[in-house]
Amino acid sequence: MKQLVYLIVFSFSISTFSQYTDVINSNRPGLSVSAYAVGKNVVQAEMGVFYEQQDHTRLNTQSNIWGTDISLRYGLLFEELELNWEGTFQNQNITFANFGTEESRTNFNRNRLGLKFLIYDRYKAPERNKPNLYSWRANYLFQLKNLIPSVSVYAGANFVFGDNPFYVGDPTISPRVMVATQSRLTPRFVLISNIAYDRIGTDFPEWSYLVSLSHAFRNPKWSVFVENQGINSDRYSDVLLRSGVAHLFNENLQADINLGASFKNNPSRIFVTMGVSYRFDFHKDTFKPIDEQKAGENGGPIQKNSMKKKEKEKRKKRKDGSGAEDIDLGPSKKQLRKLRKEEKKKKNRDGGVIEF
């Protein structure tokens, strides 16, 4: 789904030294953002179409909204860093029943660009990915320590271009910051939370939160989620609930659908969204050989260890007669002893003095 759920179900022994995973890591369905990046040099597109109906009892208005959500993600420079553009372009047709008039609004309801960086990876240490060989409970049931999350921070900006009817009077650029956390409650349940402060410095700054719980089925290609979103601003405040299902077609392609509604009637909101996520995978592993990793961890000279290994391999080739084309490293100890014995025999036979 939108995190490492699929991979976790397949195996406990996942290597989490990087953000990259063998299976697409999508933020869809829903709006919550995973703590993890897509991985260095990975390009990912997450797109959806939606329909929403809004009814405002106090203003006596009805709205039909069609639109598209687009998110483009790129693993930039480091495994932990991600560049992300998010856009929501929509058309809203509003009927004002009290006046018998209609109005149409079309523009970006969401248009922002930002960077997300993982500052703490709960599962970076390989010991935390190994199964407990003595306890089924420790592997599969919830424990309080599982609430400890991985944490990332986000900094970006909202952009309002031209005469945008959804943000009248807002500046062209306004900052946005967010903290995203992700906890693996069990091998099949993942909890994500986001806390954001949006449109900083405008007349209507906005606080919001998102809490999402995902569950993977026994067939890990299918998963479901439930998500709660809260918004608090002088322009608009609400509490929303959405739920849906995602299906993994292959390691790079996922499709999803979700339904949602609001808890209030000023306005009341009902919406449905369908989408897909696709990954263009240009990631390359950059792991060091085991001997180099150990040398680096112990503070030793990596190059020296590597040279010793090469010398051993070449001496082994010389011993069995192979590798004659290799660079001459001189006689081995065994060959040197043999050579000395031959010289001594020659000296005794000839009665001469031979320096060696």
mmCIF file of C-alpha atoms in Angstrom:
data_model
loop_
_atom_site.group_PDB
_atom_site.id
_atom_site.type_symbol
_atom_site.label_atom_id
_atom_site.label_comp_id
_atom_site.label_asym_id
_atom_site.label_seq_id
_atom_site.Cartn_x
_atom_site.Cartn_y
_atom_site.Cartn_z
ATOM 1 C CA MET A 1 0.000 0.000 0.000
ATOM 2 C CA LYS A 2 1.621 3.294 0.991
ATOM 3 C CA GLN A 3 4.505 1.938 2.963
ATOM 4 C CA LEU A 4 6.608 -1.149 3.510
ATOM 5 C CA VAL A 5 3.613 -3.392 4.273
ATOM 6 C CA TYR A 6 3.986 -5.640 1.239
ATOM 7 C CA LEU A 7 7.674 -6.176 1.771
ATOM 8 C CA ILE A 8 7.276 -6.821 5.485
ATOM 9 C CA VAL A 9 4.732 -9.568 4.825
ATOM 10 C CA PHE A 10 7.046 -11.292 2.351
ATOM 11 C CA SER A 11 9.976 -11.431 4.777
ATOM 12 C CA PHE A 12 11.291 -10.232 8.097
ATOM 13 C CA SER A 13 14.835 -9.996 6.825
ATOM 14 C CA ILE A 14 14.400 -6.835 4.778
ATOM 15 C CA SER A 15 17.482 -4.739 4.285
ATOM 16 C CA THR A 16 16.584 -1.225 5.431
ATOM 17 C CA PHE A 17 19.942 0.466 5.062
ATOM 18 C CA SER A 18 18.348 2.522 2.295
ATOM 19 C CA GLN A 19 14.959 3.982 1.519
ATOM 20 C CA TYR A 20 14.630 1.898 -1.602
ATOM 21 C CA THR A 21 12.368 -1.174 -1.481
ATOM 22 C CA ASP A 22 11.756 -3.924 -4.012
ATOM 23 C CA VAL A 23 8.052 -2.998 -4.074
ATOM 24 C CA ILE A 24 6.638 0.441 -4.925
ATOM 25 C CA ASN A 25 6.290 2.718 -1.891
ATOM 26 C CA SER A 26 3.180 4.810 -2.657
ATOM 27 C CA ASN A 27 1.418 7.439 -0.546
ATOM 28 C CA ARG A 28 -1.846 6.405 -2.142
ATOM 29 C CA PRO A 29 -4.617 5.745 -1.353
ATOM 30 C CA GLY A 30 -5.502 8.592 0.984
ATOM 31 C CA LEU A 31 -3.571 11.770 1.672
ATOM 32 C CA SER A 32 -1.207 10.768 4.464
ATOM 33 C CA VAL A 33 2.507 10.884 3.667
ATOM 34 C CA SER A 34 4.873 8.025 4.503
ATOM 35 C CA ALA A 35 7.984 8.754 6.551
ATOM 36 C CA TYR A 36 10.099 6.960 3.952
ATOM 37 C CA ALA A 37 11.411 8.314 0.661
ATOM 38 C CA VAL A 38 11.165 6.464 -2.645
ATOM 39 C CA GLY A 39 14.924 5.851 -2.899
ATOM 40 C CA LYS A 40 17.740 7.572 -4.749
ATOM 41 C CA ASN A 41 17.169 8.046 -8.509
ATOM 42 C CA VAL A 42 13.635 6.624 -8.346
ATOM 43 C CA VAL A 43 10.961 8.621 -10.200
ATOM 44 C CA GLN A 44 7.402 7.949 -9.092
ATOM 45 C CA ALA A 45 4.057 9.251 -10.357
ATOM 46 C CA GLU A 46 0.887 8.948 -8.251
ATOM 47 C CA MET A 47 -2.303 10.071 -9.997
ATOM 48 C CA GLY A 48 -6.024 9.898 -9.334
ATOM 49 C CA VAL A 49 -9.393 11.254 -10.437
ATOM 50 C CA PHE A 50 -12.129 12.173 -7.974
ATOM 51 C CA TYR A 51 -15.718 13.291 -7.682
ATOM 52 C CA GLU A 52 -17.125 15.166 -4.695
ATOM 53 C CA GLN A 53 -20.525 16.466 -3.708
ATOM 54 C CA GLN A 54 -20.778 19.365 -1.250
ATOM 55 C CA ASP A 55 -23.959 20.722 0.339
ATOM 56 C CA HIS A 56 -23.908 23.786 2.591
ATOM 57 C CA THR A 57 -27.083 24.009 4.658
ATOM 58 C CA ARG A 58 -26.412 27.483 6.046
ATOM 59 C CA LEU A 59 -25.684 29.047 2.659
ATOM 60 C CA ASN A 60 -28.151 26.762 0.851
ATOM 61 C CA THR A 61 -25.637 25.839 -1.864
ATOM 62 C CA GLN A 62 -24.894 22.588 -3.715
ATOM 63 C CA SER A 63 -21.603 21.809 -5.440
ATOM 64 C CA ASN A 64 -20.406 19.148 -7.858
ATOM 65 C CA ILE A 65 -16.631 18.859 -8.046
ATOM 66 C CA TRP A 66 -14.523 16.932 -10.535
ATOM 67 C CA GLY A 67 -10.767 16.900 -10.464
ATOM 68 C CA THR A 68 -7.439 15.127 -10.514
ATOM 69 C CA ASP A 69 -4.742 14.583 -7.900
ATOM 70 C CA ILE A 70 -1.133 14.362 -9.060
ATOM 71 C CA SER A 71 2.022 13.714 -7.067
ATOM 72 C CA LEU A 72 5.500 13.451 -8.594
ATOM 73 C CA ARG A 73 8.237 12.101 -6.316
ATOM 74 C CA TYR A 74 11.971 11.867 -6.926
ATOM 75 C CA GLY A 75 14.748 10.393 -4.752
ATOM 76 C CA LEU A 76 17.275 13.214 -4.723
ATOM 77 C CA LEU A 77 21.008 12.997 -3.797
ATOM 78 C CA PHE A 78 20.536 10.719 -0.766
ATOM 79 C CA GLU A 79 18.451 7.659 0.024
ATOM 80 C CA GLU A 80 16.697 9.627 2.779
ATOM 81 C CA LEU A 81 15.851 12.716 0.690
ATOM 82 C CA GLU A 82 12.825 13.157 -1.561
ATOM 83 C CA LEU A 83 11.650 15.992 -3.779
ATOM 84 C CA ASN A 84 7.852 16.049 -4.088
ATOM 85 C CA TRP A 85 5.374 18.095 -6.104
ATOM 86 C CA GLU A 86 1.670 17.745 -5.244
ATOM 87 C CA GLY A 87 -1.150 19.221 -7.263
ATOM 88 C CA THR A 88 -4.946 19.077 -7.187
ATOM 89 C CA PHE A 89 -6.667 20.632 -10.199
ATOM 90 C CA GLN A 90 -10.449 20.805 -9.963
ATOM 91 C CA ASN A 91 -13.618 22.214 -11.435
ATOM 92 C CA GLN A 92 -16.395 23.193 -9.000
ATOM 93 C CA ASN A 93 -19.914 23.985 -10.162
ATOM 94 C CA ILE A 94 -21.880 25.763 -7.412
ATOM 95 C CA THR A 95 -25.628 26.319 -7.355
ATOM 96 C CA PHE A 96 -26.875 29.173 -5.126
ATOM 97 C CA ALA A 97 -30.452 28.070 -4.431
ATOM 98 C CA ASN A 98 -31.448 31.345 -2.688
ATOM 99 C CA PHE A 99 -30.581 33.368 -5.784
ATOM 100 C CA GLY A 100 -31.237 30.838 -8.542
ATOM 101 C CA THR A 101 -27.731 31.309 -9.955
ATOM 102 C CA GLU A 102 -24.778 29.071 -10.750
ATOM 103 C CA GLU A 103 -21.033 29.651 -10.689
ATOM 104 C CA SER A 104 -18.073 27.644 -11.988
ATOM 105 C CA ARG A 105 -14.604 27.715 -10.426
ATOM 106 C CA THR A 106 -11.554 26.067 -12.004
ATOM 107 C CA ASN A 107 -7.982 26.145 -10.761
ATOM 108 C CA PHE A 108 -5.461 24.448 -8.484
ATOM 109 C CA ASN A 109 -6.892 23.763 -5.050
ATOM 110 C CA ARG A 110 -3.488 22.371 -4.076
ATOM 111 C CA ASN A 111 -0.165 23.272 -5.689
ATOM 112 C CA ARG A 112 2.950 22.765 -3.601
ATOM 113 C CA LEU A 113 6.583 21.741 -3.860
ATOM 114 C CA GLY A 114 8.760 20.498 -1.026
ATOM 115 C CA LEU A 115 11.558 18.326 0.321
ATOM 116 C CA LYS A 116 11.137 15.455 2.789
ATOM 117 C CA PHE A 117 14.071 14.045 4.762
ATOM 118 C CA LEU A 118 14.166 11.006 7.037
ATOM 119 C CA ILE A 119 15.855 11.993 10.300
ATOM 120 C CA TYR A 120 15.301 8.724 12.191
ATOM 121 C CA ASP A 121 14.872 5.237 10.743
ATOM 122 C CA ARG A 122 13.535 2.895 13.394
ATOM 123 C CA TYR A 123 14.506 -0.190 11.374
ATOM 124 C CA LYS A 124 17.898 0.843 10.066
ATOM 125 C CA ALA A 125 19.675 -1.453 12.540
ATOM 126 C CA PRO A 126 19.619 -4.984 11.030
ATOM 127 C CA GLU A 127 18.882 -6.570 14.426
ATOM 128 C CA ARG A 128 15.422 -4.974 14.408
ATOM 129 C CA ASN A 129 14.533 -6.731 11.161
ATOM 130 C CA LYS A 130 15.447 -10.219 12.325
ATOM 131 C CA PRO A 131 12.672 -12.536 13.557
ATOM 132 C CA ASN A 132 12.709 -13.762 17.129
ATOM 133 C CA LEU A 133 13.460 -17.473 16.823
ATOM 134 C CA TYR A 134 12.111 -18.196 20.296
ATOM 135 C CA SER A 135 8.838 -16.254 20.366
ATOM 136 C CA TRP A 136 5.931 -16.288 17.910
ATOM 137 C CA ARG A 137 4.283 -13.585 20.001
ATOM 138 C CA ALA A 138 7.248 -11.231 19.632
ATOM 139 C CA ASN A 139 7.085 -11.582 15.843
ATOM 140 C CA TYR A 140 3.361 -11.317 15.141
ATOM 141 C CA LEU A 141 1.545 -9.598 18.024
ATOM 142 C CA PHE A 142 1.474 -5.933 18.946
ATOM 143 C CA GLN A 143 3.952 -4.694 21.532
ATOM 144 C CA LEU A 144 4.270 -1.201 22.999
ATOM 145 C CA LYS A 145 7.780 -0.778 21.569
ATOM 146 C CA ASN A 146 6.268 -1.134 18.070
ATOM 147 C CA LEU A 147 4.756 2.335 18.515
ATOM 148 C CA ILE A 148 8.234 3.883 18.288
ATOM 149 C CA PRO A 149 8.145 5.427 14.802
ATOM 150 C CA SER A 150 10.484 6.366 12.013
ATOM 151 C CA VAL A 151 10.401 10.150 11.642
ATOM 152 C CA SER A 152 10.831 12.522 8.703
ATOM 153 C CA VAL A 153 10.526 16.290 8.328
ATOM 154 C CA TYR A 154 9.124 18.236 5.390
ATOM 155 C CA ALA A 155 9.627 21.831 4.275
ATOM 156 C CA GLY A 156 8.055 23.353 1.191
ATOM 157 C CA ALA A 157 5.837 26.054 -0.215
ATOM 158 C CA ASN A 158 2.360 26.590 -1.693
ATOM 159 C CA PHE A 159 2.064 28.402 -5.005
ATOM 160 C CA VAL A 160 -0.936 30.465 -6.119
ATOM 161 C CA PHE A 161 -0.748 31.691 -9.703
ATOM 162 C CA GLY A 162 -3.048 34.186 -11.380
ATOM 163 C CA ASP A 163 -6.596 34.804 -10.227
ATOM 164 C CA ASN A 164 -7.264 31.673 -8.195
ATOM 165 C CA PRO A 165 -10.906 31.634 -6.950
ATOM 166 C CA PHE A 166 -10.059 29.165 -4.176
ATOM 167 C CA TYR A 167 -7.477 31.448 -2.522
ATOM 168 C CA VAL A 168 -8.560 35.043 -3.034
ATOM 169 C CA GLY A 169 -6.060 37.454 -1.504
ATOM 170 C CA ASP A 170 -3.380 34.847 -0.749
ATOM 171 C CA PRO A 171 0.263 35.621 -1.663
ATOM 172 C CA THR A 172 1.899 33.841 -4.566
ATOM 173 C CA ILE A 173 4.159 31.807 -2.253
ATOM 174 C CA SER A 174 3.501 30.671 1.321
ATOM 175 C CA PRO A 175 5.619 28.226 3.391
ATOM 176 C CA ARG A 176 4.525 24.804 4.648
ATOM 177 C CA VAL A 177 6.172 22.512 7.217
ATOM 178 C CA MET A 178 5.265 19.003 8.356
ATOM 179 C CA VAL A 179 6.401 16.096 10.528
ATOM 180 C CA ALA A 180 5.592 12.564 9.311
ATOM 181 C CA THR A 181 5.902 9.420 11.434
ATOM 182 C CA GLN A 182 5.528 5.726 10.587
ATOM 183 C CA SER A 183 5.233 2.770 12.974
ATOM 184 C CA ARG A 184 5.094 -0.942 12.155
ATOM 185 C CA LEU A 185 2.610 -2.207 14.738
ATOM 186 C CA THR A 186 2.703 -5.825 13.500
ATOM 187 C CA PRO A 187 3.883 -7.434 10.245
ATOM 188 C CA ARG A 188 0.469 -6.639 8.745
ATOM 189 C CA PHE A 189 -0.422 -3.272 10.367
ATOM 190 C CA VAL A 190 1.298 0.079 9.754
ATOM 191 C CA LEU A 191 0.407 3.375 11.413
ATOM 192 C CA ILE A 192 1.215 6.731 9.781
ATOM 193 C CA SER A 193 0.666 10.214 11.202
ATOM 194 C CA ASN A 194 1.234 13.711 9.760
ATOM 195 C CA ILE A 195 1.106 17.064 11.521
ATOM 196 C CA ALA A 196 1.371 20.124 9.244
ATOM 197 C CA TYR A 197 1.361 23.901 9.552
ATOM 198 C CA ASP A 198 0.295 25.304 6.192
ATOM 199 C CA ARG A 199 0.064 28.669 4.401
ATOM 200 C CA ILE A 200 2.311 30.319 6.980
ATOM 201 C CA GLY A 201 2.214 34.113 6.916
ATOM 202 C CA THR A 202 -1.125 34.385 5.100
ATOM 203 C CA ASP A 203 -4.394 35.745 6.530
ATOM 204 C CA PHE A 204 -5.618 32.165 6.928
ATOM 205 C CA PRO A 205 -2.842 29.886 8.208
ATOM 206 C CA GLU A 206 -3.896 26.273 8.635
ATOM 207 C CA TRP A 207 -3.133 23.456 11.072
ATOM 208 C CA SER A 208 -3.937 19.909 10.005
ATOM 209 C CA TYR A 209 -3.339 16.312 11.023
ATOM 210 C CA LEU A 210 -3.658 12.930 9.302
ATOM 211 C CA VAL A 211 -3.717 9.513 10.966
ATOM 212 C CA SER A 212 -3.771 6.433 8.737
ATOM 213 C CA LEU A 213 -3.882 2.721 9.645
ATOM 214 C CA SER A 214 -3.090 0.170 6.906
ATOM 215 C CA HIS A 215 -3.577 -3.588 6.882
ATOM 216 C CA ALA A 216 -2.200 -6.132 4.402
ATOM 217 C CA PHE A 217 -4.152 -9.342 3.785
ATOM 218 C CA ARG A 218 -2.710 -12.859 3.617
ATOM 219 C CA ASN A 219 -2.412 -12.205 -0.093
ATOM 220 C CA PRO A 220 -0.105 -9.178 0.298
ATOM 221 C CA LYS A 221 -1.082 -7.780 -3.088
ATOM 222 C CA TRP A 222 -4.305 -6.579 -1.426
ATOM 223 C CA SER A 223 -4.478 -4.094 1.439
ATOM 224 C CA VAL A 224 -7.012 -1.774 3.083
ATOM 225 C CA PHE A 225 -6.710 1.444 5.044
ATOM 226 C CA VAL A 226 -8.732 3.834 7.176
ATOM 227 C CA GLU A 227 -7.726 7.476 7.575
ATOM 228 C CA ASN A 228 -8.811 10.410 9.721
ATOM 229 C CA GLN A 229 -8.026 13.992 8.723
ATOM 230 C CA GLY A 230 -8.524 17.153 10.753
ATOM 231 C CA ILE A 231 -8.289 20.736 9.426
ATOM 232 C CA ASN A 232 -8.331 23.911 11.529
ATOM 233 C CA SER A 233 -8.327 27.337 9.884
ATOM 234 C CA ASP A 234 -10.381 30.540 9.912
ATOM 235 C CA ARG A 235 -11.105 29.873 6.246
ATOM 236 C CA TYR A 236 -12.211 26.241 6.612
ATOM 237 C CA SER A 237 -12.298 23.662 9.428
ATOM 238 C CA ASP A 238 -13.472 20.076 9.235
ATOM 239 C CA VAL A 239 -12.936 16.460 10.243
ATOM 240 C CA LEU A 240 -12.876 13.890 7.426
ATOM 241 C CA LEU A 241 -12.895 10.118 7.341
ATOM 242 C CA ARG A 242 -11.871 8.000 4.357
ATOM 243 C CA SER A 243 -11.294 4.328 3.685
ATOM 244 C CA GLY A 244 -10.301 2.251 0.696
ATOM 245 C CA VAL A 245 -8.427 -0.634 -0.852
ATOM 246 C CA ALA A 246 -5.229 -0.944 -2.904
ATOM 247 C CA HIS A 247 -4.039 -3.679 -5.256
ATOM 248 C CA LEU A 248 -0.452 -4.338 -6.306
ATOM 249 C CA PHE A 249 -0.235 -5.522 -9.935
ATOM 250 C CA ASN A 250 3.541 -5.808 -9.969
ATOM 251 C CA GLU A 251 6.535 -4.355 -8.149
ATOM 252 C CA ASN A 252 6.148 -1.007 -9.956
ATOM 253 C CA LEU A 253 2.367 -0.616 -10.417
ATOM 254 C CA GLN A 254 -0.430 -0.138 -7.879
ATOM 255 C CA ALA A 255 -4.124 0.802 -8.271
ATOM 256 C CA ASP A 256 -6.495 2.023 -5.564
ATOM 257 C CA ILE A 257 -9.955 3.323 -4.726
ATOM 258 C CA ASN A 258 -11.271 5.100 -1.636
ATOM 259 C CA LEU A 259 -14.457 6.694 -0.310
ATOM 260 C CA GLY A 260 -14.790 9.479 2.239
ATOM 261 C CA ALA A 261 -17.101 11.913 3.990
ATOM 262 C CA SER A 262 -17.092 14.791 6.476
ATOM 263 C CA PHE A 263 -18.594 14.927 9.965
ATOM 264 C CA LYS A 264 -20.200 18.346 9.570
ATOM 265 C CA ASN A 265 -22.847 19.837 7.295
ATOM 266 C CA ASN A 266 -21.428 23.295 6.682
ATOM 267 C CA PRO A 267 -20.531 21.969 4.201
ATOM 268 C CA SER A 268 -21.245 18.250 4.118
ATOM 269 C CA ARG A 269 -18.852 16.371 1.862
ATOM 270 C CA ILE A 270 -19.011 12.959 0.163
ATOM 271 C CA PHE A 271 -16.260 11.934 -2.259
ATOM 272 C CA VAL A 272 -14.800 9.000 -4.168
ATOM 273 C CA THR A 273 -11.295 8.715 -5.645
ATOM 274 C CA MET A 274 -9.651 6.199 -8.000
ATOM 275 C CA GLY A 275 -5.969 6.235 -8.802
ATOM 276 C CA VAL A 276 -2.763 4.523 -9.872
ATOM 277 C CA SER A 277 0.875 4.744 -8.826
ATOM 278 C CA TYR A 278 3.756 3.869 -11.129
ATOM 279 C CA ARG A 279 7.493 3.762 -10.441
ATOM 280 C CA PHE A 280 10.346 4.342 -12.896
ATOM 281 C CA ASP A 281 13.120 2.461 -11.154
ATOM 282 C CA PHE A 282 16.632 3.795 -11.846
ATOM 283 C CA HIS A 283 17.953 2.901 -8.427
ATOM 284 C CA LYS A 284 21.386 1.285 -8.060
ATOM 285 C CA ASP A 285 22.636 -0.378 -4.893
ATOM 286 C CA THR A 286 25.790 1.120 -3.452
ATOM 287 C CA PHE A 287 26.575 -1.429 -0.725
ATOM 288 C CA LYS A 288 30.246 -2.087 0.089
ATOM 289 C CA PRO A 289 31.687 -5.610 0.189
ATOM 290 C CA ILE A 290 31.446 -7.260 3.613
ATOM 291 C CA ASP A 291 35.198 -6.999 4.309
ATOM 292 C CA GLU A 292 35.134 -3.279 3.488
ATOM 293 C CA GLN A 293 32.067 -2.684 5.692
ATOM 294 C CA LYS A 294 33.771 -4.349 8.661
ATOM 295 C CA ALA A 295 36.994 -2.449 8.050
ATOM 296 C CA GLY A 296 35.109 0.844 7.892
ATOM 297 C CA GLU A 297 33.115 0.081 11.027
ATOM 298 C CA ASN A 298 36.285 -0.766 12.985
ATOM 299 C CA GLY A 299 38.108 2.281 11.724
ATOM 300 C CA GLY A 300 40.681 0.158 9.857
ATOM 301 C CA PRO A 301 42.236 0.809 6.441
ATOM 302 C CA ILE A 302 39.731 -0.480 3.892
ATOM 303 C CA GLN A 303 42.255 -0.435 1.086
ATOM 304 C CA LYS A 304 44.730 -2.557 3.038
ATOM 305 C CA ASN A 305 42.121 -5.244 3.758
ATOM 306 C CA SER A 306 41.106 -5.315 0.100
ATOM 307 C CA MET A 307 44.734 -5.682 -1.021
ATOM 308 C CA LYS A 308 45.323 -8.553 1.408
ATOM 309 C CA LYS A 309 42.310 -10.346 -0.011
ATOM 310 C CA LYS A 310 43.577 -9.855 -3.578
ATOM 311 C CA GLU A 311 47.050 -11.076 -2.674
ATOM 312 C CA LYS A 312 45.657 -14.258 -1.108
ATOM 313 C CA GLU A 313 43.592 -14.956 -4.213
ATOM 314 C CA LYS A 314 46.586 -14.482 -6.515
ATOM 315 C CA ARG A 315 48.871 -16.626 -4.363
ATOM 316 C CA LYS A 316 46.240 -19.352 -4.420
ATOM 317 C CA LYS A 317 46.213 -19.226 -8.217
ATOM 318 C CA ARG A 318 50.007 -19.460 -8.350
ATOM 319 C CA LYS A 319 49.953 -22.481 -6.024
ATOM 320 C CA ASP A 320 47.639 -24.506 -8.266
ATOM 321 C CA GLY A 321 49.336 -23.358 -11.468
ATOM 322 C CA SER A 322 46.582 -21.065 -12.669
ATOM 323 C CA GLY A 323 46.783 -17.320 -12.979
ATOM 324 C CA ALA A 324 50.077 -17.297 -14.827
ATOM 325 C CA GLU A 325 49.068 -14.070 -16.488
ATOM 326 C CA ASP A 326 48.729 -12.276 -13.125
ATOM 327 C CA ILE A 327 51.176 -9.689 -11.822
ATOM 328 C CA ASP A 328 54.224 -11.347 -10.209
ATOM 329 C CA LEU A 329 54.000 -11.018 -6.434
ATOM 330 C CA GLY A 330 57.266 -12.966 -5.842
ATOM 331 C CA PRO A 331 57.673 -16.548 -4.644
ATOM 332 C CA SER A 332 55.457 -17.847 -1.906
ATOM 333 C CA LYS A 333 56.971 -19.067 1.396
ATOM 334 C CA LYS A 334 56.688 -22.664 0.265
ATOM 335 C CA GLN A 335 58.374 -21.924 -3.049
ATOM 336 C CA LEU A 336 61.100 -19.955 -1.269
ATOM 337 C CA ARG A 337 61.911 -22.872 1.059
ATOM 338 C CA LYS A 338 62.054 -25.240 -1.930
ATOM 339 C CA LEU A 339 64.390 -22.874 -3.753
ATOM 340 C CA ARG A 340 66.758 -22.673 -0.764
ATOM 341 C CA LYS A 341 66.904 -26.475 -0.466
ATOM 342 C CA GLU A 342 67.815 -26.777 -4.146
ATOM 343 C CA GLU A 343 70.560 -24.188 -3.778
ATOM 344 C CA LYS A 344 72.037 -25.964 -0.742
ATOM 345 C CA LYS A 345 72.086 -29.281 -2.615
ATOM 346 C CA LYS A 346 73.831 -27.626 -5.534
ATOM 347 C CA LYS A 347 76.392 -26.050 -3.187
ATOM 348 C CA ASN A 348 77.178 -29.389 -1.500
ATOM 349 C CA ARG A 349 77.446 -31.152 -4.866
ATOM 350 C CA ASP A 350 79.720 -28.607 -6.479
ATOM 351 C CA GLY A 351 81.663 -27.798 -3.340
ATOM 352 C CA GLY A 352 81.470 -24.114 -4.122
ATOM 353 C CA VAL A 353 80.120 -21.133 -2.192
ATOM 354 C CA ILE A 354 76.917 -19.724 -3.398
ATOM 355 C CA GLU A 355 75.491 -16.537 -1.885
ATOM 356 C CA PHE A 356 71.804 -16.418 -1.423
#
